Amino acid sequence: MLGPVLQKISEDKAFIIHATNSLITRSLSALGIIILSFALATVNGAEGVGQVMLTLSILVGLSTVARFGFDTAILKHAGIAVHDKNYIDFVVIQQKAIKISGVLSTCISGVILLFEDTIASLLNLNLNLLVIAILLPLFSVMYIQAALMKALGRSIYAPIFELGGIAFVVSCVVLFMHAYEIHVGIENLFTVMACLVAGVVCLGFFSINKIVCQVFGSERHNTTSTQVTDLIRTLPDYASMSILSYLLQWGWLLLLGAMLTAEDVGVFSVVQRLAMAANIVLVVFNGILAPKIAALYAKKNNDDLQNLVKRSTVYMLLVSWPLLFTFIIFPREWLILFGDEFVYASSMLVLLACAQLVNIAAGSVGFILTMSGYQKIMRNISACAGLGGILMAALLIHYIDIYGAAVAYCCVVIAQNVTASYFVKKKIGFIPLISGRVFNA
């Protein structure tokens, strides 16, 4: 009985090693946000966590708009270019992504400076938004570089070019200065972050050029295909999906900031980030799988695609369930680490951990649809889930305060994954976890 299982695991050895290495760096990245929350809770309490997370949610949201879906589109189209050794396509996609994102983010920064007081008043922010305006173009380019790393098969380095990696370094700075009783204001914290992001972007340009030379080598094909045209044609779909995905992850903080207090934002942010700690497994596998799914589907190799996705889903569950169950069984013990003012949210941690268990069990259904050319379906699912979830949260927050956001979040995550699984089965012919045997002899 164990023979076929061990054989398949042996065949997946290279994939598992790649995923494990990426998981280590991604874990450090995910821990960055959690450790930053811990550091801020230690120094400034829940209100300090809320102010920083609310500001980060604005930065991430505006950066998502500025990237216009390029970071997701790169995974598919640049991934296929890498698989086919098509150097010209890859370079054109890289240049367009960086130029367009840079121009859009610079324009948005100008708008921020024009309406700084209005934005700060609307979201109850006690922060000079100049530093956000400076950070935004750098932040957007950095995330494009992270997507390029994934497309080049270097997922292990991608977390360096994302918020989590930056937050990890910033949290170390905050804790170090707190240990020596040096006060770090929120504006100073974001100034440190801006310096780090600028350095990472410079490193990214150097590293990507070097990796491109290694990946394409002398076998590169200097011809154009339809990948660039297809990317531009489908870019609005990727952009809308990215914005809706942002609403599902960060929109709750904006809503809480507008309807409740910074302290509520801080508590919900800590609970959400803890529950999503197990979700790093899904993020890691998505980053590795996305280019592979796109290449296999383009070649109509459905058998290998199905086996790859099914076994990956099992591996994800095996890695993530122990952590999720500790959140479900010992929520109070986890939250008291951040301070007594977080403990009352224990029931929310249980609820959000259950939602993440469903999310991981469903597998990479969203990426399967997107990388297989069904991005319009995934866009519509995300639209219904995101907008419906925000409306539900607004209604529930009015009656049950912060718990309303937790209930709405749980409903949205489950509904989105169930619906996406249905369409994967309908359009591609399988459901990652429960369709057929996972380890066939």
XYZ file of C-alpha atoms in Angstrom:
441
model
C 0.000 0.000 0.000
C 2.828 2.390 0.834
C 4.788 1.394 -2.254
C 3.060 3.685 -4.781
C 3.037 6.536 -2.272
C 6.770 6.281 -1.571
C 7.490 5.939 -5.281
C 5.587 9.111 -6.120
C 7.209 11.001 -3.259
C 10.595 9.870 -4.589
C 9.638 11.112 -8.060
C 8.620 14.448 -6.543
C 11.909 14.778 -4.639
C 13.212 17.750 -6.646
C 9.846 19.496 -6.447
C 9.601 18.875 -2.681
C 13.139 20.198 -2.097
C 12.333 23.318 -4.135
C 9.073 23.807 -2.212
C 10.827 23.260 1.138
C 13.514 25.829 0.372
C 10.872 28.316 -0.762
C 8.802 27.536 2.331
C 11.726 28.444 4.596
C 12.208 31.867 3.004
C 8.455 32.411 2.728
C 8.057 31.522 6.415
C 10.572 34.210 7.336
C 8.608 36.603 5.141
C 5.252 35.695 6.710
C 6.762 35.858 10.167
C 7.923 39.365 9.285
C 4.365 40.742 9.431
C 3.580 38.784 12.604
C 6.827 39.809 14.323
C 6.231 43.414 13.251
C 2.770 43.219 14.824
C 4.333 41.767 17.975
C 6.976 44.497 18.096
C 4.400 47.241 17.625
C 2.076 45.649 20.207
C 4.959 45.572 22.682
C 5.912 49.208 22.065
C 2.615 50.915 21.192
C -0.185 48.419 21.981
C -3.110 47.492 19.738
C -3.588 51.082 18.592
C -0.004 51.262 17.277
C -0.492 47.983 15.405
C -3.715 49.368 13.937
C -2.141 52.615 12.696
C 0.733 50.814 10.954
C -1.420 48.045 9.459
C -3.977 50.555 8.232
C -1.199 52.537 6.528
C 0.248 49.344 5.036
C -3.190 48.375 3.738
C -3.348 51.705 1.869
C 0.167 51.214 0.481
C -0.555 47.639 -0.642
C -3.888 48.648 -2.174
C -2.496 51.549 -4.198
C 0.433 49.392 -5.295
C -2.019 46.707 -6.447
C -3.786 49.279 -8.622
C -0.448 50.573 -9.985
C 0.780 47.076 -10.924
C -2.419 46.632 -12.970
C -2.301 42.836 -12.735
C 1.203 42.526 -14.180
C 2.455 40.516 -11.194
C -0.141 37.778 -11.851
C 0.138 37.955 -15.653
C 3.924 37.549 -15.412
C 3.515 34.187 -13.670
C 1.660 32.819 -16.680
C 3.102 34.543 -19.744
C 6.688 35.115 -18.599
C 6.582 31.593 -17.122
C 5.714 30.145 -20.537
C 8.446 32.293 -22.136
C 10.975 30.834 -19.676
C 9.716 27.281 -20.329
C 10.039 27.801 -24.110
C 13.401 29.619 -23.766
C 11.904 32.637 -25.538
C 14.235 35.417 -24.456
C 12.643 38.236 -26.458
C 9.167 37.639 -25.022
C 10.506 37.569 -21.480
C 12.453 40.822 -21.861
C 9.518 42.645 -23.492
C 7.150 41.515 -20.706
C 9.689 42.567 -18.051
C 10.171 46.022 -19.567
C 6.466 46.718 -20.063
C 5.626 45.609 -16.512
C 8.245 47.827 -14.868
C 7.579 50.883 -17.061
C 3.782 50.834 -16.805
C 3.788 50.073 -13.056
C 6.347 52.799 -12.441
C 4.374 55.434 -14.349
C 1.027 54.504 -12.760
C 2.432 54.449 -9.228
C 4.105 57.844 -9.720
C 0.788 59.344 -10.881
C -1.013 57.852 -7.871
C 1.667 59.300 -5.568
C 0.862 62.720 -6.981
C -2.830 62.223 -6.195
C -1.945 61.196 -2.614
C -0.050 64.435 -2.081
C -2.963 66.464 -3.465
C -5.570 64.823 -1.220
C -3.391 63.929 1.779
C -5.598 65.573 4.413
C -8.822 64.058 3.052
C -7.384 60.512 2.988
C -5.953 60.814 6.505
C -9.240 62.169 7.874
C -11.391 59.516 6.177
C -9.373 56.618 7.631
C -8.457 58.227 10.993
C -4.718 58.193 10.196
C -2.224 60.154 12.291
C 0.550 60.048 9.707
C 2.163 62.286 7.111
C 1.390 60.502 3.827
C 4.469 61.936 2.074
C 6.442 58.810 2.971
C 3.703 56.644 1.384
C 3.881 58.717 -1.798
C 7.654 58.129 -1.910
C 7.349 54.416 -1.092
C 4.648 53.591 -3.649
C 6.668 53.557 -6.932
C 9.493 51.593 -5.296
C 7.048 49.183 -3.683
C 5.264 48.518 -6.993
C 8.483 47.783 -8.890
C 9.664 45.526 -6.049
C 6.563 43.333 -6.376
C 7.066 43.097 -10.158
C 10.570 41.829 -9.419
C 9.133 39.212 -7.057
C 6.854 37.938 -9.848
C 9.781 37.816 -12.286
C 11.754 35.723 -9.783
C 8.883 33.220 -9.625
C 8.584 33.074 -13.422
C 12.332 32.408 -13.645
C 11.967 29.465 -11.255
C 13.613 31.297 -8.349
C 10.662 31.312 -5.943
C 13.093 30.885 -3.059
C 14.225 34.513 -3.545
C 10.793 36.039 -4.183
C 9.940 36.778 -0.501
C 12.900 39.162 -0.341
C 11.009 41.364 -2.798
C 7.700 41.373 -0.924
C 6.254 43.158 2.084
C 6.892 40.290 4.492
C 10.638 40.296 3.912
C 10.836 44.058 4.430
C 8.602 43.853 7.527
C 10.896 41.187 9.020
C 13.903 43.544 8.869
C 11.872 46.530 10.111
C 10.546 44.509 13.069
C 14.115 43.588 14.025
C 15.027 47.298 13.965
C 12.010 48.179 16.145
C 12.788 45.475 18.720
C 16.485 46.382 18.792
C 15.767 50.074 19.397
C 13.086 49.234 21.978
C 15.627 47.105 23.858
C 17.821 50.212 24.174
C 14.799 52.371 25.078
C 14.968 54.367 21.846
C 11.505 55.470 20.739
C 10.630 54.750 17.097
C 7.735 56.814 15.747
C 5.482 55.470 13.021
C 6.799 57.992 10.474
C 10.394 56.980 11.290
C 9.401 53.349 10.867
C 8.119 54.004 7.343
C 11.242 56.022 6.533
C 13.352 52.979 7.446
C 11.048 50.872 5.276
C 11.498 53.245 2.300
C 15.294 52.963 2.559
C 15.101 49.167 2.692
C 12.747 48.955 -0.301
C 15.044 51.224 -2.359
C 17.976 48.929 -1.595
C 15.987 45.793 -2.432
C 14.855 47.247 -5.789
C 18.480 47.969 -6.752
C 19.424 44.434 -5.743
C 16.510 43.116 -7.799
C 17.639 44.747 -11.057
C 21.138 43.295 -10.655
C 19.952 39.815 -9.599
C 17.280 39.400 -12.283
C 19.680 40.339 -15.088
C 22.166 37.782 -13.801
C 19.523 35.035 -13.430
C 18.121 35.745 -16.918
C 21.572 35.068 -18.383
C 21.785 31.793 -16.437
C 18.257 30.593 -17.308
C 18.248 31.384 -21.027
C 21.955 30.817 -21.720
C 22.953 29.972 -25.283
C 19.712 28.053 -25.986
C 17.591 31.218 -26.042
C 15.133 31.719 -28.915
C 15.219 35.311 -30.153
C 11.806 35.169 -31.792
C 8.472 36.634 -30.746
C 5.298 34.656 -30.070
C 1.765 35.574 -29.057
C 2.591 35.739 -25.340
C 3.068 39.526 -25.189
C -0.095 40.162 -27.219
C -2.073 37.738 -25.059
C -0.760 39.387 -21.893
C -1.816 42.886 -22.994
C -5.234 41.598 -24.104
C -5.969 39.862 -20.800
C -4.328 42.455 -18.535
C -7.628 44.101 -17.457
C -8.817 40.699 -16.184
C -5.632 40.200 -14.177
C -5.859 43.759 -12.844
C -9.443 43.333 -11.636
C -8.569 39.987 -10.014
C -5.588 41.525 -8.218
C -7.679 44.414 -6.884
C -10.441 42.056 -5.752
C -7.864 39.770 -4.132
C -6.528 42.802 -2.281
C -10.025 43.572 -0.981
C -10.316 40.007 0.316
C -7.022 40.245 2.211
C -6.733 43.909 3.237
C -10.161 45.487 2.665
C -11.330 44.449 6.127
C -8.731 46.714 7.737
C -9.847 49.720 5.683
C -13.480 49.030 6.618
C -12.653 48.647 10.310
C -10.555 51.820 10.176
C -13.485 53.760 8.754
C -16.175 52.246 11.037
C -14.396 51.449 14.325
C -11.055 52.360 15.952
C -7.342 51.864 15.296
C -7.303 49.441 18.233
C -9.919 47.259 16.515
C -7.848 47.339 13.327
C -4.800 46.212 15.322
C -6.615 43.300 16.990
C -8.192 42.050 13.761
C -4.889 42.400 11.895
C -3.053 40.234 14.444
C -5.783 37.547 14.363
C -5.900 37.559 10.563
C -2.120 37.368 10.198
C -1.865 34.503 12.661
C -4.535 32.501 10.842
C -2.879 33.223 7.511
C 0.501 32.015 8.787
C -0.471 28.500 7.675
C -1.481 29.960 4.321
C 2.174 30.521 3.462
C 2.208 26.920 2.265
C -0.436 27.758 -0.338
C 1.412 30.923 -1.388
C 4.689 29.000 -1.777
C 3.131 26.233 -3.859
C 1.201 28.746 -5.982
C 4.429 30.566 -6.807
C 6.094 27.305 -7.879
C 3.058 25.740 -9.551
C 1.743 28.710 -11.548
C 4.341 28.633 -14.378
C 4.183 24.802 -14.448
C 0.376 24.796 -14.643
C 0.457 27.344 -17.493
C 3.051 25.327 -19.443
C 1.309 21.946 -18.939
C -2.100 23.335 -19.858
C -0.686 25.071 -22.965
C 0.677 21.700 -24.099
C -2.696 20.036 -23.229
C -0.881 17.633 -20.892
C -3.888 17.202 -18.570
C -2.760 13.944 -16.925
C 0.505 15.420 -15.655
C -1.322 18.603 -14.687
C -3.868 16.693 -12.627
C -1.245 14.574 -10.868
C 0.925 17.616 -10.102
C -1.945 19.598 -8.595
C -3.403 16.709 -6.572
C -0.144 15.685 -4.957
C 0.747 19.316 -4.239
C -2.562 19.763 -2.412
C -1.847 16.756 -0.213
C 1.629 18.061 0.592
C 0.152 21.457 1.507
C -2.327 19.903 3.914
C 0.310 17.720 5.548
C 2.494 20.740 6.258
C -0.195 23.213 7.352
C -2.729 21.297 9.451
C -0.624 20.973 12.658
C -0.258 24.765 12.954
C -3.931 25.392 12.160
C -5.045 22.920 14.807
C -2.945 24.664 17.455
C -4.753 27.897 16.538
C -8.104 26.117 16.914
C -7.254 24.356 20.202
C -5.067 27.015 21.889
C -6.205 30.405 20.531
C -5.910 32.224 23.865
C -2.325 31.064 24.391
C -1.330 32.417 20.969
C -2.985 35.810 21.388
C -1.728 36.481 24.914
C 1.767 36.643 23.406
C 0.750 39.987 21.903
C -0.776 41.328 25.121
C -3.898 41.058 27.264
C -5.864 43.419 25.006
C -5.790 40.814 22.207
C -7.084 37.827 24.192
C -10.790 38.618 23.776
C -10.438 37.806 20.060
C -9.762 34.072 20.692
C -13.035 33.000 19.078
C -12.139 35.014 15.979
C -8.827 33.166 15.655
C -10.659 29.827 15.758
C -13.079 31.007 13.072
C -10.393 32.334 10.755
C -8.214 29.230 11.240
C -11.139 27.024 10.128
C -11.550 29.193 7.038
C -7.854 28.803 6.184
C -8.133 25.021 6.586
C -10.825 25.019 3.874
C -8.683 27.378 1.771
C -5.673 25.048 1.825
C -7.748 21.872 1.399
C -9.230 23.319 -1.801
C -5.733 23.634 -3.251
C -4.563 26.114 -5.887
C -7.992 26.328 -7.555
C -7.741 30.062 -8.219
C -4.365 29.759 -9.915
C -5.505 26.697 -11.887
C -8.325 28.713 -13.443
C -6.134 31.774 -14.020
C -3.167 29.912 -15.521
C -5.478 27.796 -17.730
C -7.057 30.748 -19.505
C -10.199 30.969 -17.361
C -9.165 34.183 -15.651
C -12.538 35.791 -16.465
C -14.306 33.120 -14.397
C -11.909 33.662 -11.490
C -12.369 37.422 -11.855
C -16.143 37.044 -11.555
C -15.813 34.718 -8.546
C -13.456 37.197 -6.845
C -15.809 40.084 -7.651
C -18.815 38.381 -6.090
C -16.802 37.215 -3.079
C -14.951 40.480 -2.518
C -17.784 42.941 -2.961
C -20.320 40.661 -1.274
C -17.937 40.112 1.642
C -17.292 43.823 2.181
C -21.048 44.560 2.136
C -21.697 41.687 4.549
C -18.905 42.887 6.826
C -20.224 46.471 6.821
C -23.654 45.208 7.869
C -22.375 42.794 10.525
C -19.863 45.271 11.980
C -22.774 47.632 12.577
C -24.427 45.000 14.819
C -21.616 42.903 16.331
C -18.566 45.175 15.937
C -15.248 43.538 15.087
C -16.750 40.028 15.179
C -18.768 40.952 12.101
C -15.588 41.278 10.048
C -14.432 37.819 11.199
C -17.736 36.137 10.290
C -17.829 37.835 6.873
C -14.185 36.905 6.189
C -14.864 33.239 7.004
C -17.938 33.112 4.744
C -16.097 34.739 1.845
C -13.052 32.421 1.990
C -15.211 29.291 2.063
C -17.618 30.487 -0.649
C -14.806 31.534 -2.974
C -12.964 28.216 -2.707
C -16.077 26.072 -3.101
C -17.152 28.036 -6.186
C -13.671 27.959 -7.746
C -13.444 24.192 -7.116
C -16.765 23.724 -8.912
C -15.487 25.558 -12.004
C -12.149 23.715 -11.999
C -14.136 20.472 -12.079
C -16.474 21.782 -14.793
C -13.835 23.328 -17.085
C -10.719 21.215 -16.489
C -12.176 17.958 -15.194
C -10.901 17.419 -11.654
C -10.907 18.777 -8.113
C -7.374 18.918 -6.640
C -7.947 16.962 -3.430
C -10.981 14.684 -3.758
C -11.060 13.702 -7.418
C -9.741 10.174 -7.860
C -6.654 8.653 -6.271
C -3.886 11.041 -5.404
C -0.955 8.618 -5.653
C -1.544 6.303 -8.574
C 0.811 3.451 -9.083
